[in-house]
mmCIF file of C-alpha atoms in Angstrom:
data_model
loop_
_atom_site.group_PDB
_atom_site.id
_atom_site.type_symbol
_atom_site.label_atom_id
_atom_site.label_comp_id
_atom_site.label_asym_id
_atom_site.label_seq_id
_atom_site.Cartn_x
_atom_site.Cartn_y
_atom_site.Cartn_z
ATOM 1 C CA UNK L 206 -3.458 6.851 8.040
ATOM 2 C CA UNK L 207 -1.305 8.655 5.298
ATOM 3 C CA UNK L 208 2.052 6.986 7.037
ATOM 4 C CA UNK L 209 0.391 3.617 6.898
ATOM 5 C CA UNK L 210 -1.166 3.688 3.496
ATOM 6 C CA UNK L 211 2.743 5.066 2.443
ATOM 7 C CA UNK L 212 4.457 1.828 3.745
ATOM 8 C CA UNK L 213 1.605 -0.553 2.575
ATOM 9 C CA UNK L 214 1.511 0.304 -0.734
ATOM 10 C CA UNK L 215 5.113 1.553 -1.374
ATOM 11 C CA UNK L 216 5.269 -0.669 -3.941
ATOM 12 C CA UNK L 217 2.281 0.570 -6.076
ATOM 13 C CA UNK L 218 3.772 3.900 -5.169
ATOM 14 C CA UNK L 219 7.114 3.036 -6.997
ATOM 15 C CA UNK L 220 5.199 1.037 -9.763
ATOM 16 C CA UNK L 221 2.510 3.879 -10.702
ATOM 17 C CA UNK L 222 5.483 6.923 -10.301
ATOM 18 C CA UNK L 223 3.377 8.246 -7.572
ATOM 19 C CA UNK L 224 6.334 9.328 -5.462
ATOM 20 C CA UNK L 225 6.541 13.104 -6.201
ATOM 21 C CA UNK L 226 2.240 12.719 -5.375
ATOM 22 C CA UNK L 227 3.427 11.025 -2.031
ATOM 23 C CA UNK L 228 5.845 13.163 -0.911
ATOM 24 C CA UNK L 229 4.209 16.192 -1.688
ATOM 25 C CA UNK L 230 1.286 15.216 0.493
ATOM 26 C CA UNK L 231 3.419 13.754 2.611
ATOM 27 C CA UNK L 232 5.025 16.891 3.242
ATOM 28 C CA UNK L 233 2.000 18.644 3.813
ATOM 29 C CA UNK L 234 0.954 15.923 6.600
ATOM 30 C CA UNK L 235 4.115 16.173 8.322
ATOM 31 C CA UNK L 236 3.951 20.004 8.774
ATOM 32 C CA UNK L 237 0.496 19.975 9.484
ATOM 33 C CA UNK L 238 1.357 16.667 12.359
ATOM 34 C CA UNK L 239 4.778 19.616 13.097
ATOM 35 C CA UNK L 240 2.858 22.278 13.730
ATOM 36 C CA UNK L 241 0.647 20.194 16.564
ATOM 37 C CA UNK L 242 3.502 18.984 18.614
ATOM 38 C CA UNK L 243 4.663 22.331 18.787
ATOM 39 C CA UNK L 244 1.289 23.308 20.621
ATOM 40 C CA UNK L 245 1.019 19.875 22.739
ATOM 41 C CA UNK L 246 4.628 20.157 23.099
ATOM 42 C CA UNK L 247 3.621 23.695 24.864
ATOM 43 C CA UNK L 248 0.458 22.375 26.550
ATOM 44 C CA UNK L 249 2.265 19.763 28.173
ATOM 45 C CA UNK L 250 5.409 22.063 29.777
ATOM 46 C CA UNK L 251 3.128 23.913 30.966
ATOM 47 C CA UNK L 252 0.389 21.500 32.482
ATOM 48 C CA UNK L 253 3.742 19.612 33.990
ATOM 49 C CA UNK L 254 4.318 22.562 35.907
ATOM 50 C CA UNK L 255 0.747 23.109 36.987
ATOM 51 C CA UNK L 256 0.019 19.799 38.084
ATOM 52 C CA UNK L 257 3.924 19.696 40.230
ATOM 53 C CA UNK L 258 2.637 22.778 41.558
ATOM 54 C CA UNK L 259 -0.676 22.004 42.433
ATOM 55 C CA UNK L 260 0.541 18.760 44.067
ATOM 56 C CA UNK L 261 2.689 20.289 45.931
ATOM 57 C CA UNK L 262 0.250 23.059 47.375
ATOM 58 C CA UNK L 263 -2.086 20.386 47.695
ATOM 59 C CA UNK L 264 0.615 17.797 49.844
ATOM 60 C CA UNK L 265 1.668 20.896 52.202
ATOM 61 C CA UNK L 266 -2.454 21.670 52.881
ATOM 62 C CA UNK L 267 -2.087 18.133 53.888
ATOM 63 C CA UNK L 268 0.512 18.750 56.145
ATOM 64 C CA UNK L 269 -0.550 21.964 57.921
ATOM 65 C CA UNK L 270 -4.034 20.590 58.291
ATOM 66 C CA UNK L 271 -2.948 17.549 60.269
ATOM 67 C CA UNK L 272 -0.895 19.668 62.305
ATOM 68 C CA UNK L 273 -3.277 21.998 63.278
ATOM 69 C CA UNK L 274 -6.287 19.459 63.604
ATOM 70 C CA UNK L 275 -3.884 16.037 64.409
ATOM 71 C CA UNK L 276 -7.151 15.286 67.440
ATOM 72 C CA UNK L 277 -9.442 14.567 64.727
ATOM 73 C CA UNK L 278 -7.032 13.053 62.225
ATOM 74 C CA UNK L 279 -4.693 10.209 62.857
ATOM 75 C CA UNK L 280 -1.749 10.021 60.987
ATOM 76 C CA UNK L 281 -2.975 7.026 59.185
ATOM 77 C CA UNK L 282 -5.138 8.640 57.664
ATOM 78 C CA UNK L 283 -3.431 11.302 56.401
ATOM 79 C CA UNK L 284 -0.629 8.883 55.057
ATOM 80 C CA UNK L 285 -3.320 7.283 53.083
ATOM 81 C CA UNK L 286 -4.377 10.777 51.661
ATOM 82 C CA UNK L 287 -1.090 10.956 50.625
ATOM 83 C CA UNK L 288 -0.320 8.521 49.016
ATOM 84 C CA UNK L 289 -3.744 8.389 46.662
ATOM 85 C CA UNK L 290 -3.183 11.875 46.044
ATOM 86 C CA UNK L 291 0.431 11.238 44.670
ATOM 87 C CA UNK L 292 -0.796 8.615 42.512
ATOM 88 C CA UNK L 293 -3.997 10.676 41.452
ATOM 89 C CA UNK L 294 -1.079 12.921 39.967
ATOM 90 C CA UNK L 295 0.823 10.428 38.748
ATOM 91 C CA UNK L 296 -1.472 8.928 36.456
ATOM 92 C CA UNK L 297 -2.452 12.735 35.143
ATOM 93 C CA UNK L 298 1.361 13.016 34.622
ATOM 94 C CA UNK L 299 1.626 10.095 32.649
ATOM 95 C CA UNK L 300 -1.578 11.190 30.249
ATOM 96 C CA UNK L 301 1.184 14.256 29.852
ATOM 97 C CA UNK L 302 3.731 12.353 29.462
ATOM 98 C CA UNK L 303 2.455 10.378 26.492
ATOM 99 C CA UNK L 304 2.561 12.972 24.163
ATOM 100 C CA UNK L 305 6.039 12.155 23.595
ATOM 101 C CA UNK L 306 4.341 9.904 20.816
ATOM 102 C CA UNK L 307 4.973 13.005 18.576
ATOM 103 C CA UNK L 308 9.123 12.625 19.416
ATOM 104 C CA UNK L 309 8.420 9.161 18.133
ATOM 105 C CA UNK L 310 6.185 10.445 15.044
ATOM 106 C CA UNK L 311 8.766 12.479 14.170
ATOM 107 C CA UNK L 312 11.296 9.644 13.620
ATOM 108 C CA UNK L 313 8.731 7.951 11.437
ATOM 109 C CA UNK L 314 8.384 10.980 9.202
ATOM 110 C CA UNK L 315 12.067 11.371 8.989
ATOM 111 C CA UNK L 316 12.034 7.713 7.384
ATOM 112 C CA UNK L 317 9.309 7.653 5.466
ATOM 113 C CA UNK L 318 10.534 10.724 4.023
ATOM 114 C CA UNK L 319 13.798 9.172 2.837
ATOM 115 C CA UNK L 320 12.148 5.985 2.339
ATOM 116 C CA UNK L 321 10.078 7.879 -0.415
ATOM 117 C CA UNK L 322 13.034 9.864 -2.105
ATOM 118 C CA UNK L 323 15.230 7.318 -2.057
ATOM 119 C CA UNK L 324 12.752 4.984 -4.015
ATOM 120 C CA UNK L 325 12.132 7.887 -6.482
ATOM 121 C CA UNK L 326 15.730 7.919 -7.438
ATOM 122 C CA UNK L 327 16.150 4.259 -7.902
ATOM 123 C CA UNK L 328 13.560 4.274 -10.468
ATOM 124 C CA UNK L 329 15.077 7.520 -12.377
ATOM 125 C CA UNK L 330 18.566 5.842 -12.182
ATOM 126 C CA UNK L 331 17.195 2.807 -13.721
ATOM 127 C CA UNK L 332 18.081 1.736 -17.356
ATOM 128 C CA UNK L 333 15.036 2.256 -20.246
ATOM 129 C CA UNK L 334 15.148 -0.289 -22.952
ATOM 130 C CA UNK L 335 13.120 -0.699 -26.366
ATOM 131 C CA UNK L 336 12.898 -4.075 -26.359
ATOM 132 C CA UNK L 337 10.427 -5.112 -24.768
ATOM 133 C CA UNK L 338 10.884 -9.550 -25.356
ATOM 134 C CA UNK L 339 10.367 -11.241 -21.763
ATOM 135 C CA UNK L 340 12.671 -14.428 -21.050
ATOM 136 C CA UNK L 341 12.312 -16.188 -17.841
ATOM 137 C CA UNK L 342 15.411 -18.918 -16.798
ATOM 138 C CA UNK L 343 15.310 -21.621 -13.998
ATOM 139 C CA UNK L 344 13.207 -19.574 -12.034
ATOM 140 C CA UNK L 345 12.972 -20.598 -8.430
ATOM 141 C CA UNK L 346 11.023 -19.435 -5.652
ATOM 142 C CA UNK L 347 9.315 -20.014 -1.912
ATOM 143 C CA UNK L 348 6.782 -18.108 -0.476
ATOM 144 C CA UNK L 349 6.678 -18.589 3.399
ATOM 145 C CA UNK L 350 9.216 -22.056 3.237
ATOM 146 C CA UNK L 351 6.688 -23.224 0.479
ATOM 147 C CA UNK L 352 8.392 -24.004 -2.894
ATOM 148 C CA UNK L 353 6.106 -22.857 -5.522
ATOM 149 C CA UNK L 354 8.517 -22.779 -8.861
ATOM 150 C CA UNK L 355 11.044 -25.183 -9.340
ATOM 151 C CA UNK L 356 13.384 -23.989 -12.008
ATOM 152 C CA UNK L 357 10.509 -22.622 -14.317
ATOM 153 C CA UNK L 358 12.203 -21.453 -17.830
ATOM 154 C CA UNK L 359 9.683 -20.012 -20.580
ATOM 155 C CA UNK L 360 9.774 -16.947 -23.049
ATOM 156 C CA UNK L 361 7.271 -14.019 -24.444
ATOM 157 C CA UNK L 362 7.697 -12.159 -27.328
ATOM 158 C CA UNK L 363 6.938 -8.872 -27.623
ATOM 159 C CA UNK L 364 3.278 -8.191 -28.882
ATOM 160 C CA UNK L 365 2.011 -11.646 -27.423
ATOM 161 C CA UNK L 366 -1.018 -12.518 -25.517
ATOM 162 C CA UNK L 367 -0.382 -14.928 -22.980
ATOM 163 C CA UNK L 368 -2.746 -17.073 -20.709
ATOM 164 C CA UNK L 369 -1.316 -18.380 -17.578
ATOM 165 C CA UNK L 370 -3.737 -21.485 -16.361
ATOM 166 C CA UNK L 371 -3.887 -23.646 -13.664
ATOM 167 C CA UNK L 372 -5.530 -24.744 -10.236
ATOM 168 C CA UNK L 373 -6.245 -22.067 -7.537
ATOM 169 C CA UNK L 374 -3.102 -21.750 -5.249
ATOM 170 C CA UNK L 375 -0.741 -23.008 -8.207
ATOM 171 C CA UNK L 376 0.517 -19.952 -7.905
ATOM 172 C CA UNK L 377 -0.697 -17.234 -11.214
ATOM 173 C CA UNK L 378 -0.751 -14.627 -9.362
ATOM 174 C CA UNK L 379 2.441 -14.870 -7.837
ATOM 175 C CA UNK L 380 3.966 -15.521 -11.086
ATOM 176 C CA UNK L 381 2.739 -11.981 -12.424
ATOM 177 C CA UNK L 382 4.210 -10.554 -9.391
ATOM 178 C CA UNK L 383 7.412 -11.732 -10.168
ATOM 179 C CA UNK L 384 7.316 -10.306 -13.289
ATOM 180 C CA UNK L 385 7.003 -6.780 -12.661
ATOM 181 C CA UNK L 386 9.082 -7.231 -9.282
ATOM 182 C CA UNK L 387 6.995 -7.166 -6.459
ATOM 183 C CA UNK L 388 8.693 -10.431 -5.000
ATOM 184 C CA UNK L 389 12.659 -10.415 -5.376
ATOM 185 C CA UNK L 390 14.156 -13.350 -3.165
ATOM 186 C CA UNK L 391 13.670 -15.386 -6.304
ATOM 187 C CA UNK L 392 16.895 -17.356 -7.759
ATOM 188 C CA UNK L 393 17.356 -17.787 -11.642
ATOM 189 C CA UNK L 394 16.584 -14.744 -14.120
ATOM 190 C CA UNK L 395 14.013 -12.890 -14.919
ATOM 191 C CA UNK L 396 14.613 -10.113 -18.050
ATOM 192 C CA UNK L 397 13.023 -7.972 -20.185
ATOM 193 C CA UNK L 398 14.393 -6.677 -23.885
ATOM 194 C CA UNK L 399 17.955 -8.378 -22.524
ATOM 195 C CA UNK L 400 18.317 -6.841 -19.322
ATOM 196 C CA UNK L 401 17.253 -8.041 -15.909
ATOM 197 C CA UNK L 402 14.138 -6.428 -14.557
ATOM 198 C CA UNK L 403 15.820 -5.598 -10.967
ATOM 199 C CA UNK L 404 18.073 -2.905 -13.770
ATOM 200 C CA UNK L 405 15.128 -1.713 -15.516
ATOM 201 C CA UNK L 406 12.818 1.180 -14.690
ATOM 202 C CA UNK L 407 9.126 -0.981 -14.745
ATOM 203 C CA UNK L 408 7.061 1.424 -14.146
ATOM 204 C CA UNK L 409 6.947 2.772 -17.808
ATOM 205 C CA UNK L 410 6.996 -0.414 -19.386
ATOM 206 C CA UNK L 411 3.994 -2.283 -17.223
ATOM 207 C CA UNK L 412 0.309 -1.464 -15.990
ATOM 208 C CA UNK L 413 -1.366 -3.916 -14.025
ATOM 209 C CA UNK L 414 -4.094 -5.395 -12.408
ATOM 210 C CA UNK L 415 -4.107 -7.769 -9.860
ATOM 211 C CA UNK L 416 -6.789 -9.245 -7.634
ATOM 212 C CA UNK L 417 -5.202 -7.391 -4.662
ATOM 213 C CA UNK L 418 -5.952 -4.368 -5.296
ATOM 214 C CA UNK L 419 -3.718 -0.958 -5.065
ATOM 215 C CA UNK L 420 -6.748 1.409 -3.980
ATOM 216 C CA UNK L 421 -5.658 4.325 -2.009
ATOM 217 C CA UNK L 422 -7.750 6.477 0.079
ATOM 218 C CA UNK L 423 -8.812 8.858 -2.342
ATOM 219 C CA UNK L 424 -11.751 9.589 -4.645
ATOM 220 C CA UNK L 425 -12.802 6.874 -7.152
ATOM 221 C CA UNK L 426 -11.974 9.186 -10.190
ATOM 222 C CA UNK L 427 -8.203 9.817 -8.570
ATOM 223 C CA UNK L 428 -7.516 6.672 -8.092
ATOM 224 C CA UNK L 429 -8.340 5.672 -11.666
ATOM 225 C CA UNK L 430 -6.041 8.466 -13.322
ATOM 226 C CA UNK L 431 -4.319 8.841 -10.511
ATOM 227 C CA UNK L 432 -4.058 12.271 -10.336
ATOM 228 C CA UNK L 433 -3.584 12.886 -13.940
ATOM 229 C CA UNK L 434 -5.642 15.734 -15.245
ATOM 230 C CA UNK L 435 -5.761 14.671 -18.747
ATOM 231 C CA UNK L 436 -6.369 10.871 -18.979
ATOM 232 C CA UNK L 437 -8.619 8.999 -20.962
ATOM 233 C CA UNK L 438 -12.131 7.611 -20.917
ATOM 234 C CA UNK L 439 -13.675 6.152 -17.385
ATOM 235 C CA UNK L 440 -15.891 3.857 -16.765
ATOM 236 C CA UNK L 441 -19.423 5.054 -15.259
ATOM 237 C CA UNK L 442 -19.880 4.090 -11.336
ATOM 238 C CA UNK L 443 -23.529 4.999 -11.095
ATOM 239 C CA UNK L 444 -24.111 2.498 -8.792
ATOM 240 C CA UNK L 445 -21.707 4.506 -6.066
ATOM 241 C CA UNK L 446 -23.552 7.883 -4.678
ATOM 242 C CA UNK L 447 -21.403 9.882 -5.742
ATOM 243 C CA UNK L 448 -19.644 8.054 -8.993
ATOM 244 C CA UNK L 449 -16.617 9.289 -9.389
ATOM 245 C CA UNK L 450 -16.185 11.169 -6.751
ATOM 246 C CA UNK L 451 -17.082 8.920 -3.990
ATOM 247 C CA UNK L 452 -13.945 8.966 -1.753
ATOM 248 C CA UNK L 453 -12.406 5.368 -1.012
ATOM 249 C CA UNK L 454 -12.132 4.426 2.749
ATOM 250 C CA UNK L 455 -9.137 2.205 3.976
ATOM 251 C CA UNK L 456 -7.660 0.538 0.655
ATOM 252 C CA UNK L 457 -11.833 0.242 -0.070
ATOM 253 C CA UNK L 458 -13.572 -1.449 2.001
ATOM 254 C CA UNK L 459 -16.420 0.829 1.420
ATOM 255 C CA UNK L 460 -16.515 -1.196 -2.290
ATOM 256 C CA UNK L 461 -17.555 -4.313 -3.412
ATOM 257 C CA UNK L 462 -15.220 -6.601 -4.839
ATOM 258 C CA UNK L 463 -16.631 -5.711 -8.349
ATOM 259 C CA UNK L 464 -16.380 -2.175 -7.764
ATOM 260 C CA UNK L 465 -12.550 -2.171 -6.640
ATOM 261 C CA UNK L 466 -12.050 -4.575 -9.667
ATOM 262 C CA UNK L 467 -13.715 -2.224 -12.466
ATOM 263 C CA UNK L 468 -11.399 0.454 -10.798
ATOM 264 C CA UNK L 469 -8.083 -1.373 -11.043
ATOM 265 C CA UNK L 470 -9.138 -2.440 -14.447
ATOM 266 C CA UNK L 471 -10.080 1.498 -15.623
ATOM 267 C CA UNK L 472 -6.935 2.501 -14.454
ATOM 268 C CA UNK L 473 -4.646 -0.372 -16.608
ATOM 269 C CA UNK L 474 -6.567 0.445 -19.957
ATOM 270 C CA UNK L 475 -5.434 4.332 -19.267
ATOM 271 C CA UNK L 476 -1.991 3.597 -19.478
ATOM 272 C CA UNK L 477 -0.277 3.113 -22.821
ATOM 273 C CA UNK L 478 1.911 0.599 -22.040
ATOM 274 C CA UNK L 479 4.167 -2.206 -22.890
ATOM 275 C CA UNK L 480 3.395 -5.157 -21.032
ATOM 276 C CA UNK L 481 0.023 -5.561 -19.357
ATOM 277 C CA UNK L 482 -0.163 -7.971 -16.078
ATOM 278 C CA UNK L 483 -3.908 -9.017 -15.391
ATOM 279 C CA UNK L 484 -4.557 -11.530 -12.484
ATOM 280 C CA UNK L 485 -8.483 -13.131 -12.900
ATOM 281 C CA UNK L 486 -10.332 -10.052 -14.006
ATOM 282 C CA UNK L 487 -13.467 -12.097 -14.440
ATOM 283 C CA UNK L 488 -13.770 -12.256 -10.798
ATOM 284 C CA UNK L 489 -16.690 -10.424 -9.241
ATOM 285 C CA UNK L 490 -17.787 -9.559 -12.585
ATOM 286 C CA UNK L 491 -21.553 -9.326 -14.182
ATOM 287 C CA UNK L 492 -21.467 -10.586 -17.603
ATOM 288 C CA UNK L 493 -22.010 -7.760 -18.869
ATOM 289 C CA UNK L 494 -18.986 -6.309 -17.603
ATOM 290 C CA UNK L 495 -17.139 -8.934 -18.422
ATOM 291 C CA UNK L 496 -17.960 -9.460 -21.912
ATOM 292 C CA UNK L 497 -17.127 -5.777 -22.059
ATOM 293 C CA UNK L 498 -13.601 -5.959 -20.617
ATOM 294 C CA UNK L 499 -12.372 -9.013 -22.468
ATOM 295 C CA UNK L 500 -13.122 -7.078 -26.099
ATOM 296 C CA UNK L 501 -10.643 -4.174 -24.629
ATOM 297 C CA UNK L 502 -8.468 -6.638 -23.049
ATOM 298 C CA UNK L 503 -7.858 -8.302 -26.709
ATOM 299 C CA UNK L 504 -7.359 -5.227 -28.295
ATOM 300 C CA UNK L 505 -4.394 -3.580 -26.335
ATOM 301 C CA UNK L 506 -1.467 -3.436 -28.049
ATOM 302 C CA UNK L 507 1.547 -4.939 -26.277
ATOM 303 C CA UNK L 508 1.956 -7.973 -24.570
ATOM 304 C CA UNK L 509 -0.682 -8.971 -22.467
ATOM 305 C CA UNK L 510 -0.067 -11.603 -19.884
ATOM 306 C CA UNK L 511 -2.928 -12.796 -18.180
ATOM 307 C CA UNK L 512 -4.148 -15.154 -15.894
ATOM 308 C CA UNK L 513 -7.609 -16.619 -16.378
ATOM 309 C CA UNK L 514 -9.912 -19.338 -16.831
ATOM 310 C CA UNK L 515 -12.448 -17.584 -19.377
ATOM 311 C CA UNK L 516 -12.607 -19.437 -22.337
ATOM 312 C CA UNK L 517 -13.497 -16.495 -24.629
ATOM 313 C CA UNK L 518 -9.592 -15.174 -23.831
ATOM 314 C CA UNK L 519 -8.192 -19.145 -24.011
ATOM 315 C CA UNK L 520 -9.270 -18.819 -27.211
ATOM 316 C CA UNK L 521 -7.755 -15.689 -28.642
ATOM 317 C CA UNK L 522 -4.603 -15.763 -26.951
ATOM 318 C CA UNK L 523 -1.069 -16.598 -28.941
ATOM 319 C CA UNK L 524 0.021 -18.776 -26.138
ATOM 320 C CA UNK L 525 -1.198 -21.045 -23.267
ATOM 321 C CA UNK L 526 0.895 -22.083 -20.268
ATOM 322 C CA UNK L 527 -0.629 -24.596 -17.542
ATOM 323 C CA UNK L 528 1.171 -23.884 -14.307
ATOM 324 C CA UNK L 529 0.981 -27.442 -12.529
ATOM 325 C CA UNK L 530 3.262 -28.836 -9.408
ATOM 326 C CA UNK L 531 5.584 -26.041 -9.637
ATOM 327 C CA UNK L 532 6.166 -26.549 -13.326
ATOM 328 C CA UNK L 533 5.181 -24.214 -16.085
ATOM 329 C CA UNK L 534 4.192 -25.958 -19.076
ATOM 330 C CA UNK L 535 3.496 -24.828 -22.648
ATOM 331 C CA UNK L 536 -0.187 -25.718 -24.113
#
């Protein structure tokens, strides 16, 4: 599970600076997965030679029996006996024989280990800037042989609020994912303070929250300060059994939509950053909550780029862009 969740959300990993987190508790899995093959590794030597042994002793009672008793036994007979005892041991040899999944497992944790360090110092050899403008030029890009910006060119000042509109499937969301990197096979620029983002360490400048959600199979609380001791206010989750501490079960599916929502959102607002990325946080939303969220949302400091439909943020942002037929245009 912790090799999967690793690879699935390696970006998040890279985006939140969870790496040292990651490979520390990688580390931990991988001994802990170590010292197990050493004991199957063991178990199955020595069950190989039992089983080869015991078929043998078995094969040569066989033998001597039909010898001594070949008036009651014909030898078709005991070449059938035979032969299902050979393949009664063959298929016990091949349970054996599968624990050479752990040879495999090993490779895997070789990779994933460099996989992990290797993305930790790309991000700490990565330039830090202090302006913080956004410029976007002739942006281009397909998703899956489907064109869905055709040489968009727009810019953000630093400080702005933005509101990205337009139908579902236009492609928002795919649009903020650009802009913090997710998706690279993109032609034309995309740059923040001067400098293209693909040279720029993100992860300091951007906190996001996307409709997607990063969870990770943690508790609720760790995956909103994620794994920062001294963070800032959280929301309450009384209606979880065990709030904050309720542990989240494959990327959580043991939430509702509105719960993994109020989670991504908690864990954005913690995060003094530069440039905040929201994708449609009304979605799966009371009102209540809602109303709540857009009064902190239009308060951060920073840009804020966000895609949405409410009208109480269309009409407090600096800027409105309606992203129609590929094209982005200015409202």
């Amino acid at each position: 599970d912790l090799f999967y969740e690793i690879i699935k959300q390696l970006y998040a990993i890279q985006l939140f600076e969870l790496q040292e987190h990651f490979l520390k508790k990688y580390k931990d899995s991988s001994n802990e997965w170590k010292n197990k093959q050493f004991k199957f590794d063991f178990i199955s030597q020595e069950s190989t030679l039992l089983i080869n042994l015991f078929g043998a002793l078995v094969i040569t009672a066989i033998l001597i029996f039909s010898i001594l008793f070949s008036s009651t036994i014909n030898t078709g007979n005991i070449l059938s006996l035979i032969l299902y005892t050979g393949s009664m041991f063959m298929v016990i040899s091949d349970v054996f024989e599968n624990i050479s999944v752990f040879s495999n497992m090993n490779t895997a944790i070789g990779r994933i280990n460099t996989l992990l360090k290797e993305t930790n110092n790309n991000f700490l050899s990565k330039e830090v800037i202090n302006n913080y403008d956004i410029t976007i030029e002739n942006l281009t890009f397909s998703y899956k042989d489907t064109r869905i910006f055709n040489g968009v060119s727009f810019s953000i000042p630093f400080g702005s609020k933005v509101a990205i509109i337009g139908k579902n499937g236009s492609g928002k969301s795919t649009l903020l994912k650009l802009l913090c990197g997710i998706y690279k096979n993109y032609s034309g620029s995309i740059k923040i303070g001067g400098k293209d983002i693909k040279d720029v360490n993100l992860s300091n400048i951007y906190s996001i929250s996307f409709q997607d959600s990063y969870i990770f199979n943690d508790t609720v609380r760790n995956n909103i300060t994620l794994w920062e001791k001294n963070s800032g206010e959280l929301y309450s989750y009384d209606d979880l059994d065990k709030g904050l501490d309720t542990i989240v079960i494959n990327g959580g599916q043991n939430l509702s939509g509105g719960q993994r929502q109020r989670i991504c959102l908690n864990r954005m607002f913690l995060k003094n950053a530069k440039v905040y990325l929201i994708d449609e946080y009304e979605n799966n939303l009371d009102n209540i909550t809602k109303d709540f969220i857009t009064k902190n949302i239009l308060n951060l400091s920073g840009t804020v780029i966000i895609s949405s439909h409410d009208s109480q943020i269309l009409s407090k942002v600096d800027y409105i862009y309606d992203l129609d037929n590929k094209i982005l245009r200015k409202v």
